[in-house]
Coordinates of C-alpha atoms in Angstrom, one line a residue:
X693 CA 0.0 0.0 0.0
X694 CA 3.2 2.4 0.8
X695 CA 4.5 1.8 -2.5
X696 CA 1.3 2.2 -4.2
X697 CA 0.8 5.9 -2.6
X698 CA 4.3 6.6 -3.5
X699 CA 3.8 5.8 -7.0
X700 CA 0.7 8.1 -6.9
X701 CA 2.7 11.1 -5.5
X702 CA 5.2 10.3 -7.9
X703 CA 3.0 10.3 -11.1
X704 CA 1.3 12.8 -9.5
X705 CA 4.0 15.2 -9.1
X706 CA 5.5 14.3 -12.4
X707 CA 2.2 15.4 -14.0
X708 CA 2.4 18.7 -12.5
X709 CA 5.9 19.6 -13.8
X710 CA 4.1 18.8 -17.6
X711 CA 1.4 20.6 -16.8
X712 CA 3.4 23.7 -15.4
X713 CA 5.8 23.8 -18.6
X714 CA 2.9 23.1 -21.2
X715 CA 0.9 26.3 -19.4
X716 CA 4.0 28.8 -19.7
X717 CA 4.6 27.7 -23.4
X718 CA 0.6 28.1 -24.0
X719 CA 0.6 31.3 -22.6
X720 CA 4.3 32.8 -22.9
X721 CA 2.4 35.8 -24.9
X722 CA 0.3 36.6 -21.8
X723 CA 0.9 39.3 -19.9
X724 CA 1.2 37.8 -16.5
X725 CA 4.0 36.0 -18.2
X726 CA 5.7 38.7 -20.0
X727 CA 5.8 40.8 -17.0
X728 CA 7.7 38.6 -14.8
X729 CA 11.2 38.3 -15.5
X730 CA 11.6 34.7 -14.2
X731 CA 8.3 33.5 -16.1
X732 CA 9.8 35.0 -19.4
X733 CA 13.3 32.9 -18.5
X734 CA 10.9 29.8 -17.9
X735 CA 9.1 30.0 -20.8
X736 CA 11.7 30.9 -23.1
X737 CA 13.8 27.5 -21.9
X738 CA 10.1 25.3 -22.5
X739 CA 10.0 26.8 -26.2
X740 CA 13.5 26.9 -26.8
X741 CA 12.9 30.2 -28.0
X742 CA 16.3 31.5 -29.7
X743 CA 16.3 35.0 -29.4
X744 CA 15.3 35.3 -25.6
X745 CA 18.0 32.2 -25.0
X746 CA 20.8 34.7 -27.1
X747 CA 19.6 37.8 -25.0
X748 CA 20.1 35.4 -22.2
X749 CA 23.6 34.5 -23.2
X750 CA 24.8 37.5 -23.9
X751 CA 23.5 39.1 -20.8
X752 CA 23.9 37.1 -17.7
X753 CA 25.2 34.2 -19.9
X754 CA 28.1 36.3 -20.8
X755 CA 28.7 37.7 -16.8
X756 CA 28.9 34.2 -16.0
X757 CA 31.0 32.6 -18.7
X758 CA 33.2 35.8 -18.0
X759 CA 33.9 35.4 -13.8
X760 CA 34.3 31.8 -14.6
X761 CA 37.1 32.7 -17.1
X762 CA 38.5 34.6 -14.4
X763 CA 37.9 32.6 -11.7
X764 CA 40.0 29.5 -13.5
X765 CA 43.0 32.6 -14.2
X766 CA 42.9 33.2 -10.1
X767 CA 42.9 29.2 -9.5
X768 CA 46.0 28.6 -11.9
X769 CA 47.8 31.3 -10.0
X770 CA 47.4 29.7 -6.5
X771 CA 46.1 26.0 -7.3
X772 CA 46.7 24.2 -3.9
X773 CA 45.6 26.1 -1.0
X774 CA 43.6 29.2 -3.2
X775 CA 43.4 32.6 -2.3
X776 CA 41.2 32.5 1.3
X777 CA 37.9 32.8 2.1
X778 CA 36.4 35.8 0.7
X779 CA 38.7 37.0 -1.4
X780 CA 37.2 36.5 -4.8
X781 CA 37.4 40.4 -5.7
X782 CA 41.3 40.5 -5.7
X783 CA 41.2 37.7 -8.3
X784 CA 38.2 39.4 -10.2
X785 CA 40.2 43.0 -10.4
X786 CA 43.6 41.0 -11.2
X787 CA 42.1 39.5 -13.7
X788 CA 39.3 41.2 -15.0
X789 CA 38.0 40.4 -18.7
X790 CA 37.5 43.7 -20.8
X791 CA 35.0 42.1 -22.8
X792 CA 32.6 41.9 -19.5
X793 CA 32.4 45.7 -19.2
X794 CA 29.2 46.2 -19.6
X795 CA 28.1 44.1 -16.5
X796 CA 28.7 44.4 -12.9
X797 CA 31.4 46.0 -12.2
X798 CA 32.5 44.5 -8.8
X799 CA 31.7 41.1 -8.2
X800 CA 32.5 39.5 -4.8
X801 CA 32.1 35.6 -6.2
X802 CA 32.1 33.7 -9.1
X803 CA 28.4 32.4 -8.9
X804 CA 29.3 29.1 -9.4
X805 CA 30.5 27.3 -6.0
X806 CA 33.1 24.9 -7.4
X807 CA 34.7 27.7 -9.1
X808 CA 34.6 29.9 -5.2
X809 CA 36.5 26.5 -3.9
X810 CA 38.6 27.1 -6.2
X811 CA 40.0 30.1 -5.7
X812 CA 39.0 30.4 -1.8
X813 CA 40.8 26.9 -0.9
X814 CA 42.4 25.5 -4.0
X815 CA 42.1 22.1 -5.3
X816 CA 42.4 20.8 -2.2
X817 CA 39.5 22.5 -0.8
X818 CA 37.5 22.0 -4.0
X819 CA 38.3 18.3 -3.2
X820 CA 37.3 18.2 0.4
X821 CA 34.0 19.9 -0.9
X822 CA 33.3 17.3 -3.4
X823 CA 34.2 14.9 -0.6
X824 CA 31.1 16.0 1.7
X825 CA 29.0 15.0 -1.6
X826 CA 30.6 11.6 -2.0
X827 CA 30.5 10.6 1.5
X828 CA 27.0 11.5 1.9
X829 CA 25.8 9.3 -1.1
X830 CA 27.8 6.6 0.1
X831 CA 26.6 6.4 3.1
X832 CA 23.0 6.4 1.6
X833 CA 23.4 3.2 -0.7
X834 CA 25.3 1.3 1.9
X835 CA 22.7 1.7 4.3
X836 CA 20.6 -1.7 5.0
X837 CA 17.9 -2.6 6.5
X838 CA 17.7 -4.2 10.2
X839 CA 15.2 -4.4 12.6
X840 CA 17.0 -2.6 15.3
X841 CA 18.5 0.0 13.1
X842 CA 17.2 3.2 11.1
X843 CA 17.4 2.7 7.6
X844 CA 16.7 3.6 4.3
X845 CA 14.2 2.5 1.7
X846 CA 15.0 2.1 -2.0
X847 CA 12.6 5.5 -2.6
X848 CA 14.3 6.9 -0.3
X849 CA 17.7 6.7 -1.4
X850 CA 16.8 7.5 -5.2
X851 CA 14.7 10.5 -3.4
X852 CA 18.1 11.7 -1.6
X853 CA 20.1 10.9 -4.2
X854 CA 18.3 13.2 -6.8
X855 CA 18.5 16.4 -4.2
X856 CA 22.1 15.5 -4.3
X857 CA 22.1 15.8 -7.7
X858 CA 20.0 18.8 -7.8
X859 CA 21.9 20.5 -5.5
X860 CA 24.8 19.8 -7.5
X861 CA 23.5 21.3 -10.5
X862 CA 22.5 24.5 -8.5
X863 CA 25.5 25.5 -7.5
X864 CA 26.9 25.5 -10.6
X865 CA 25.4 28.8 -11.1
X866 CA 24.9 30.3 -8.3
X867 CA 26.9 31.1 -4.7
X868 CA 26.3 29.2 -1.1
X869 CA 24.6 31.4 1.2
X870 CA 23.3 30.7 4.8
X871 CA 20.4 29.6 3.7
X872 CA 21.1 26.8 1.5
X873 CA 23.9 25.7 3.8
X874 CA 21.3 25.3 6.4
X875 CA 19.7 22.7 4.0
X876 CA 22.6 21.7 2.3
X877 CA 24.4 20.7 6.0
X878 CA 20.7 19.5 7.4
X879 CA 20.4 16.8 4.4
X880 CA 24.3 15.6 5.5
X881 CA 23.1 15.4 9.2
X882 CA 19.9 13.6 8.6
X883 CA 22.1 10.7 7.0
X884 CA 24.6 10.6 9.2
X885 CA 21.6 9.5 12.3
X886 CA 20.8 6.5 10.1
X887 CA 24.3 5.4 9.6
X888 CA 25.1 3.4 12.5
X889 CA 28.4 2.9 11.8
X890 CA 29.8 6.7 11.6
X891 CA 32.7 7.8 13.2
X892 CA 32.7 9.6 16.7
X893 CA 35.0 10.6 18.7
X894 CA 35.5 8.5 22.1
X895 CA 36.3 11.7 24.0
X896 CA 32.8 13.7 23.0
X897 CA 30.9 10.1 23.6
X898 CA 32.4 9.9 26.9
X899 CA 29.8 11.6 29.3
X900 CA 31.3 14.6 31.4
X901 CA 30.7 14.0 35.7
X902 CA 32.6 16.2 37.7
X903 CA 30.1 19.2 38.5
X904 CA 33.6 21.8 38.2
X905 CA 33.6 21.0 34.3
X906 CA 30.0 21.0 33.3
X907 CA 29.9 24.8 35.5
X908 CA 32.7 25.8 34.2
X909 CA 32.4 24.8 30.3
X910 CA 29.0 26.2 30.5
X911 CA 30.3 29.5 31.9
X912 CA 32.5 29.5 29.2
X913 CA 30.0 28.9 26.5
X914 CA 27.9 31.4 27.5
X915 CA 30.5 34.1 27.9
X916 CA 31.6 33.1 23.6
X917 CA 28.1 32.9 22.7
X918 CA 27.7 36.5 24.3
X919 CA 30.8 38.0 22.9
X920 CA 30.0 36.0 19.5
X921 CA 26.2 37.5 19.6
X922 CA 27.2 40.7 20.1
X923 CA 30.3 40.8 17.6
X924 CA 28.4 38.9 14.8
X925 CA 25.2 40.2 15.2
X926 CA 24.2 42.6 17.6
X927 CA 27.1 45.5 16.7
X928 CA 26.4 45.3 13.1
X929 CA 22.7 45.6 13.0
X930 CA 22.3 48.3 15.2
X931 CA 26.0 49.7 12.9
X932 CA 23.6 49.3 10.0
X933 CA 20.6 50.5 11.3
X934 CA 22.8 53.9 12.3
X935 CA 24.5 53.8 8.8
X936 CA 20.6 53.8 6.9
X937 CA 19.8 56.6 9.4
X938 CA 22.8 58.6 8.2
X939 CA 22.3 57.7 4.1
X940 CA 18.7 59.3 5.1
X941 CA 20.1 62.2 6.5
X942 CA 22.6 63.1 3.7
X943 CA 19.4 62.8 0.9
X944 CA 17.4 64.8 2.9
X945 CA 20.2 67.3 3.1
X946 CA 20.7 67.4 -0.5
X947 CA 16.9 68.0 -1.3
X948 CA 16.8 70.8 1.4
X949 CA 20.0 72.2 1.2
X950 CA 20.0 72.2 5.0
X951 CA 23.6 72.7 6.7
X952 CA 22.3 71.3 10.3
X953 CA 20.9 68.2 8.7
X954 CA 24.5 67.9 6.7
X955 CA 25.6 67.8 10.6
X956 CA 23.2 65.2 11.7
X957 CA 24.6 63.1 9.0
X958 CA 28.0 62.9 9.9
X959 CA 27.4 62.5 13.4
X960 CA 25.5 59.4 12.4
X961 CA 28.2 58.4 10.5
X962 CA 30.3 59.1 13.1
X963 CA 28.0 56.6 15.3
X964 CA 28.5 54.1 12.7
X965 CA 31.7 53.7 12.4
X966 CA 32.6 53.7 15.9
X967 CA 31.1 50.5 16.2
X968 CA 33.9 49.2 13.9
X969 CA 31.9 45.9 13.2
X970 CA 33.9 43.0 11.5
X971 CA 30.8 43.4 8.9
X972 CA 29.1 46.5 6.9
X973 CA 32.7 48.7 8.5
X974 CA 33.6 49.0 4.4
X975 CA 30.1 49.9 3.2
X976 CA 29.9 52.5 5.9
X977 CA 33.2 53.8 4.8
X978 CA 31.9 53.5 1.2
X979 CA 28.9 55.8 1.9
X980 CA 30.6 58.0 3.6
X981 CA 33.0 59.0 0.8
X982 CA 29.3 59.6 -1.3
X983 CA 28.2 61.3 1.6
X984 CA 31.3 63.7 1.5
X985 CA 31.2 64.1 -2.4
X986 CA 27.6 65.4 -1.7
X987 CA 28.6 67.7 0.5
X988 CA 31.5 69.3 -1.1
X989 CA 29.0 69.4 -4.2
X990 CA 26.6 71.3 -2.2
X991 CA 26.4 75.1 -1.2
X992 CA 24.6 74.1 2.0
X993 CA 27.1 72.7 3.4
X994 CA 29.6 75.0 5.4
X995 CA 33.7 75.1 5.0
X996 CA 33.5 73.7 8.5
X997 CA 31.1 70.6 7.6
X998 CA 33.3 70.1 4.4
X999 CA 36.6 69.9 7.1
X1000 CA 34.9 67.5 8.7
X1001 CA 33.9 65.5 6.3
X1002 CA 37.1 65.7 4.3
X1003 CA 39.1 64.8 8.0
X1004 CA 36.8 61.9 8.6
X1005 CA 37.2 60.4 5.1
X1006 CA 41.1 60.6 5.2
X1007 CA 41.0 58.9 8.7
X1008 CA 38.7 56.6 7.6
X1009 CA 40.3 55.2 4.3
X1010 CA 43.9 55.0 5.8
X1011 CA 42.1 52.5 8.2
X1012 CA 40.6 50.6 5.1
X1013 CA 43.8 50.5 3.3
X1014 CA 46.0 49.3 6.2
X1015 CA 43.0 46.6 6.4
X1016 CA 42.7 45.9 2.4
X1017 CA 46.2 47.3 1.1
X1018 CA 45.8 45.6 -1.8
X1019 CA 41.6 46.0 -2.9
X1020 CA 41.1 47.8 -5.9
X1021 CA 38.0 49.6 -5.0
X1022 CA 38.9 51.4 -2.2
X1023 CA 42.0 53.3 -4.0
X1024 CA 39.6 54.4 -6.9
X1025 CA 37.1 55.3 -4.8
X1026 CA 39.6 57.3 -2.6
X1027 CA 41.6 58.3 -5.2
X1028 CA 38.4 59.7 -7.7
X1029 CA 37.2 61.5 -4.7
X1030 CA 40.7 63.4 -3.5
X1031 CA 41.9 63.9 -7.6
X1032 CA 38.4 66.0 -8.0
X1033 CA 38.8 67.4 -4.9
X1034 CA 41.8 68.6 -5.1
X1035 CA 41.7 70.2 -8.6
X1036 CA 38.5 72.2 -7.5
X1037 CA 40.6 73.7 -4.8
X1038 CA 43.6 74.2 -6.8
X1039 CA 45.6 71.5 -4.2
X1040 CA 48.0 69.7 -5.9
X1041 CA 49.1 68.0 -2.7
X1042 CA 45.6 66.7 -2.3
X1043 CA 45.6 65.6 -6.7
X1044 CA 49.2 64.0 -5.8
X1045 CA 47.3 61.6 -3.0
X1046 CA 44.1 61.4 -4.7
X1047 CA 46.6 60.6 -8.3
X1048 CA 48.9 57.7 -6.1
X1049 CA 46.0 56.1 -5.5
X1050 CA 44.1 55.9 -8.7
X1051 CA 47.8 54.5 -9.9
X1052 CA 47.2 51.8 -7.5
X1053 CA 43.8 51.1 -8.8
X1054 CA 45.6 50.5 -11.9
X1055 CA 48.1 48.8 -11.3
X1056 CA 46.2 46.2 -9.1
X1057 CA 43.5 45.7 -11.9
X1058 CA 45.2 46.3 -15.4
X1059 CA 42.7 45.5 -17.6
X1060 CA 39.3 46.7 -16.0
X1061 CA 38.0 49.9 -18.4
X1062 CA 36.3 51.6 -15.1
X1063 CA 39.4 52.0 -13.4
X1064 CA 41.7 53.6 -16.5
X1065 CA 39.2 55.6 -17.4
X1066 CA 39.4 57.7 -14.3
X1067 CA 43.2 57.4 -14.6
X1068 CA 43.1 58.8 -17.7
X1069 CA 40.4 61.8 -16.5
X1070 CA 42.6 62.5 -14.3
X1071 CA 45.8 63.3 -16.3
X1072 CA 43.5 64.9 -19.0
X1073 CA 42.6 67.3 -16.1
X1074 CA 46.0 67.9 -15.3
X1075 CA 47.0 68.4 -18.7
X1076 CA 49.0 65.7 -18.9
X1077 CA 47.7 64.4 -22.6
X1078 CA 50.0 62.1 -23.5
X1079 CA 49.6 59.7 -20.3
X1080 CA 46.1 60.1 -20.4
X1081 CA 46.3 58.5 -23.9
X1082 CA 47.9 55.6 -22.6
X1083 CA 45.2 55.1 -20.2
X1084 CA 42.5 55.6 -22.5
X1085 CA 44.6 53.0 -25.3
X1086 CA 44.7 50.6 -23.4
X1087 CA 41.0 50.8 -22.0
X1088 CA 39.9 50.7 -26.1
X1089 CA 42.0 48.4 -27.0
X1090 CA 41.1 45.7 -24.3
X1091 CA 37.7 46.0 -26.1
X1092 CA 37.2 47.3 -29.2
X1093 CA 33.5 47.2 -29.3
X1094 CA 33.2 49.5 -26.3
X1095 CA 32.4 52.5 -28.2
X1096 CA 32.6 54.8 -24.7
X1097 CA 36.2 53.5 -24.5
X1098 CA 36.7 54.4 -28.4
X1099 CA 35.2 57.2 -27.9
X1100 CA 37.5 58.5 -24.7
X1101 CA 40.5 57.4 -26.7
X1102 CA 39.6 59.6 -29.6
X1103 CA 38.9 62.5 -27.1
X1104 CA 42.4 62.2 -25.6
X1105 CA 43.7 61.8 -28.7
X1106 CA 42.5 65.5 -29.7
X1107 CA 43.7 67.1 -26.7
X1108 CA 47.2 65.8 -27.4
X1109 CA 47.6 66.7 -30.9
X1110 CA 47.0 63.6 -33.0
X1111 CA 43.9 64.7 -35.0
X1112 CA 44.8 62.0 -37.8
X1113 CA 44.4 58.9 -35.0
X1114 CA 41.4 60.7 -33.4
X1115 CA 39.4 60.7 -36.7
X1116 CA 40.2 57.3 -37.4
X1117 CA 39.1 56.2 -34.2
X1118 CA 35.6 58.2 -34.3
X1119 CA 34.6 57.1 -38.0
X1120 CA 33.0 53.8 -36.4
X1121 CA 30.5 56.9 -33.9
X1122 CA 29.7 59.1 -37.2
X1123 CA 25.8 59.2 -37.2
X1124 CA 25.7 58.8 -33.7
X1125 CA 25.0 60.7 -30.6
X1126 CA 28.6 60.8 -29.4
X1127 CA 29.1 63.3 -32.5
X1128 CA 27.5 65.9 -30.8
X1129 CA 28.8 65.1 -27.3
X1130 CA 29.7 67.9 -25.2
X1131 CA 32.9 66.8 -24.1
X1132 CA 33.9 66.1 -27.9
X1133 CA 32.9 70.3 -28.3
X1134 CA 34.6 70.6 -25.1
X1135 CA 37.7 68.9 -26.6
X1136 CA 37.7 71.2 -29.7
X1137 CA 37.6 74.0 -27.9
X1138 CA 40.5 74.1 -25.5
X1139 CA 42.4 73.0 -28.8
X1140 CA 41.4 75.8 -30.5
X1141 CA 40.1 73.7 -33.5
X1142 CA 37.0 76.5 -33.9
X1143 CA 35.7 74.6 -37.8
X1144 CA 36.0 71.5 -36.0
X1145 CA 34.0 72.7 -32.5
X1146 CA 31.6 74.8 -34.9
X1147 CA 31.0 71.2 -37.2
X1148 CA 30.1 69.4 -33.7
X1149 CA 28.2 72.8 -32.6
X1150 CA 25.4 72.8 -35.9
X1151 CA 25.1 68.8 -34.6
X1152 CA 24.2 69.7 -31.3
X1153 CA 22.0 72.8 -32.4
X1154 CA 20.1 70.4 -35.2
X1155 CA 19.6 68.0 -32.3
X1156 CA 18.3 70.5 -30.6
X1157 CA 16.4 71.5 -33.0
X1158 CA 14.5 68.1 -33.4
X1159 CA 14.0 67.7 -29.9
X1160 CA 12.1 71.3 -29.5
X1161 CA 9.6 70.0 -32.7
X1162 CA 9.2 67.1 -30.8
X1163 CA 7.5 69.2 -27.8
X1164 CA 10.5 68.5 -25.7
X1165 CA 11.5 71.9 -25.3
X1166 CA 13.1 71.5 -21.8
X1167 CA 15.6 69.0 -23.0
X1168 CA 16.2 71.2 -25.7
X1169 CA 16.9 74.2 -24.2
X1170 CA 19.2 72.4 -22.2
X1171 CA 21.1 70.7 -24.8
X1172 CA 21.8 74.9 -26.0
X1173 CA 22.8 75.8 -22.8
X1174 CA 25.7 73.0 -22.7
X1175 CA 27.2 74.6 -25.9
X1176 CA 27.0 78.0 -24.7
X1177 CA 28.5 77.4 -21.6
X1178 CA 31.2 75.3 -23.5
X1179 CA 31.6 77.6 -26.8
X1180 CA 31.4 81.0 -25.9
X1181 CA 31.2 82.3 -30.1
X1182 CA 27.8 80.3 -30.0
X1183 CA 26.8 82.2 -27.2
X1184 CA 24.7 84.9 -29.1
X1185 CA 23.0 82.6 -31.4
X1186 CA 22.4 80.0 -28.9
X1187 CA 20.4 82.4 -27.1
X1188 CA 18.8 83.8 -29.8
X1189 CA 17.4 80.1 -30.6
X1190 CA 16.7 79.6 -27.0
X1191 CA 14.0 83.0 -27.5
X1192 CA 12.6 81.3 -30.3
X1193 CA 11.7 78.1 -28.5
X1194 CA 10.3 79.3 -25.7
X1195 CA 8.2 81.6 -27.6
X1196 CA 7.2 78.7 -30.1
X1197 CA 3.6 77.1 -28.5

């Protein structure tokens, strides 16, 4: 009668799966369907339809195939004992693939667990993994049944051995979390109570008598799980909860322009980091740099909340950096934030440690475009042309098909002189939008190329031009006040045609 029910369930179960997949290739078209994300996945994989499977590869396919790539370059580097636990981002800035630029910028694992052994703990921890797999399969099909003892049915070991399986496949896409190490760990202990014959330690079966011990381990148990409790969990959620106070704070500020709530901020961000959890200490650190560049960006905020802000962030960061000497994203943050800074306030000591920086971002990750792009910005606002070109080379030429690299290259290539190269490079852009860029007019200008700028200029103006017929007069008349604030010889007919199309109805 068991078996009978469990072939019910079974045919049961299997019936639903058909039905399920039939229903989303019926009604892919529908719009419950096609506005869910997920459904549209699911139903594209039950029609095998081709185009949403490309988009697919070329989107989070491509992430995927790319940090696996990467992953695999990290592994080969440090193949027995890897690179530690949570250190995935020094082997993803090491060895970033250009041709993944247009994806996340900064991942932290390789979504794909055998490939986060890897580079975490090597081979040998990849092994040791794979090991927990083995053993727990084993231990189901040797398992037999005796009166006395549990045990497991036939069912149930082809039931357990197909979550193996499934959980196998899983992780070949994604990353463990807490959550599916609870299961994952739960599935290994359930087998282990029917398998009579598993190893234990004779100390830990050996009951403890003497009253001292039992009082004193539990003391001491109590006191770790405290100091564990607190450490773990208690100092970073309320560090958190402090941290969103403070985020709320600075956007408020911004919207209001208020200079006392630009002071509430940074006290709560001064809250936030004196808990100095193990976890959320970088984000808070992170946000606070934002919260700073807000700050210096606003007129709100007084020379004495920009001190502070500007002290706080240079205390903060050296702290970071004698933690993470060696993470990229932490010297370009710094070092974008300090560069800008500094050439606002005409500080070339504060440019010099804002520029080291961004030379360590560089040199740490080699390849990634993000990173020599603000290299490059840099020197270009230093005047410094012909290293900015480098920068900017080697940013297009890692990836050709980038056309903001290609276009950044050509840029640089104007400002230093080499017209011939920059032409080259834009013919691929001609009929785009980046013809009529502002920083390409910008570019022009400070070269004093006035028939190229004015070329780029009647662009910009017919763009304009279409966008006022098109009843969108406010992005036009913004698009007019970017060239005459760039081009000052287009400044009496830009605002001649900015009369016109605020008169037009």
């Amino acid at each position: 009668e068991k078996n009978k029910g469990l072939k019910i369930l079974g045919v049961s179960v299997l019936a639903g799966i058909i039905l399920a997949v039939g229903s989303l290739a019926a009604f892919k078209q529908s719009p419950f369907i096609q506005n869910n994300p997920l459904l549209t996945r699911f139903a594209a994989l039950a029609t095998f339809d081709r185009a949403e499977l490309a988009n697919f590869a070329s989107t989070q396919g491509k992430s995927r195939f790319g940090i696996w790539s990467i992953a695999y370059e990290g592994f080969k580097e440090r193949p027995v004992l890897g690179w530690g636990q949570d250190n995935f981002n020094y082997v993803f800035n090491k060895y970033y693939d250009p041709k993944i630029y247009d994806q996340e910028q900064w991942f932290d694992r390789a979504h794909n667990v055998f490939f986060d052994w890897l580079v975490a703990a090597g081979s040998l921890g990849l092994l040791s993994y794979l090991a927990l797999f083995g053993a727990g399969i084993f231990a189901i099909w040797k398992s037999r049944a005796h009166e006395k003892d549990l045990y497991f049915l036939f069912s149930d070991k082809v039931l357990l051995t197909a979550l193996f399986i499934a959980y196998f496949i899983h992780n070949l896409f994604v990353f463990d979390s807490i959550t599916s190490y609870i299961l994952f760990f739960g599935m290994l202990a359930f087998i282990n109570i029917h398998d009579k014959k598993a190893i234990t330690s004779p100390l830990l079966s050996t009951p403890i008598k003497n009253e001292t011990y039992i009082l004193g381990g539990s003391m001491l148990a109590v006191i770790a799980g405290g100091v564990a409790l607190y450490s773990f969990t208690i100092s970073p959620y309320v560090a958190g909860k402090t941290l969103i106070k403070a985020i709320s704070y600075q956007s408020y500020a911004q919207s209001k322009e208020s200079p006392q709530v630009f002071e509430a901020a940074l006290d709560a961000f001064d809250e936030t980091l004196s808990y100095d959890s193990v976890t959320g200490i970088s984000e808070a650190r992170e946000q606070l740099i934002q919260g700073a560049s807000l700050a210096f960006g606003s007129t709100a905020a007084t020379n004495e909340i920009q001190g502070e802000y500007f002290e706080k962030t240079r205390t903060e960061f050296a702290k970071q950096f004698a933690t993470s000497p060696d993470d990229t994203r932490y010297h370009l943050f710094y070092g974008s934030f300090m560069t800008r800074l500094g050439q606002a306030a005409a500080s070339s000591e504060i440019v010099e440690d804002g520029m080291s920086h961004l030379l360590r971002a560089a040199e740490l990750s080699p390849r990634k475009q993000s990173v020599l792009f603000e290299v490059g910005s840099a020197y270009l606002s230093n005047k410094r042309y012909k290293d900015a070109v480098g920068y900017f080379k080697t940013a297009f030429e890692g990836e050709p098909s980038y056309v903001d690299a290609r276009f950044l290259y050509a840029t640089s290539l104007i400002y230093a002189g080499d017209n011939k190269t920059a032409e080259e490079t834009l013919k691929p852009l001609v009929g785009t939008a980046y013809m009529f860029d502002t920083r390409l007019i910008r570019a022009y200008v400070e070269t004093k190329q006035s028939t190229k700028a004015s070329e780029v200029v009647k662009f910009k103006v017919e763009y304009a031009k279409q966008l006022a017929a098109a009843g969108k007069k406010a992005e036009a008349l913004k698009q007019l006040q970017e060239v005459i604030s760039i081009a000052p010889n287009f400044k009496v007919q830009g605002e001649k045609l900015i009369t016109e199309i605020n008169a037009a109805k």
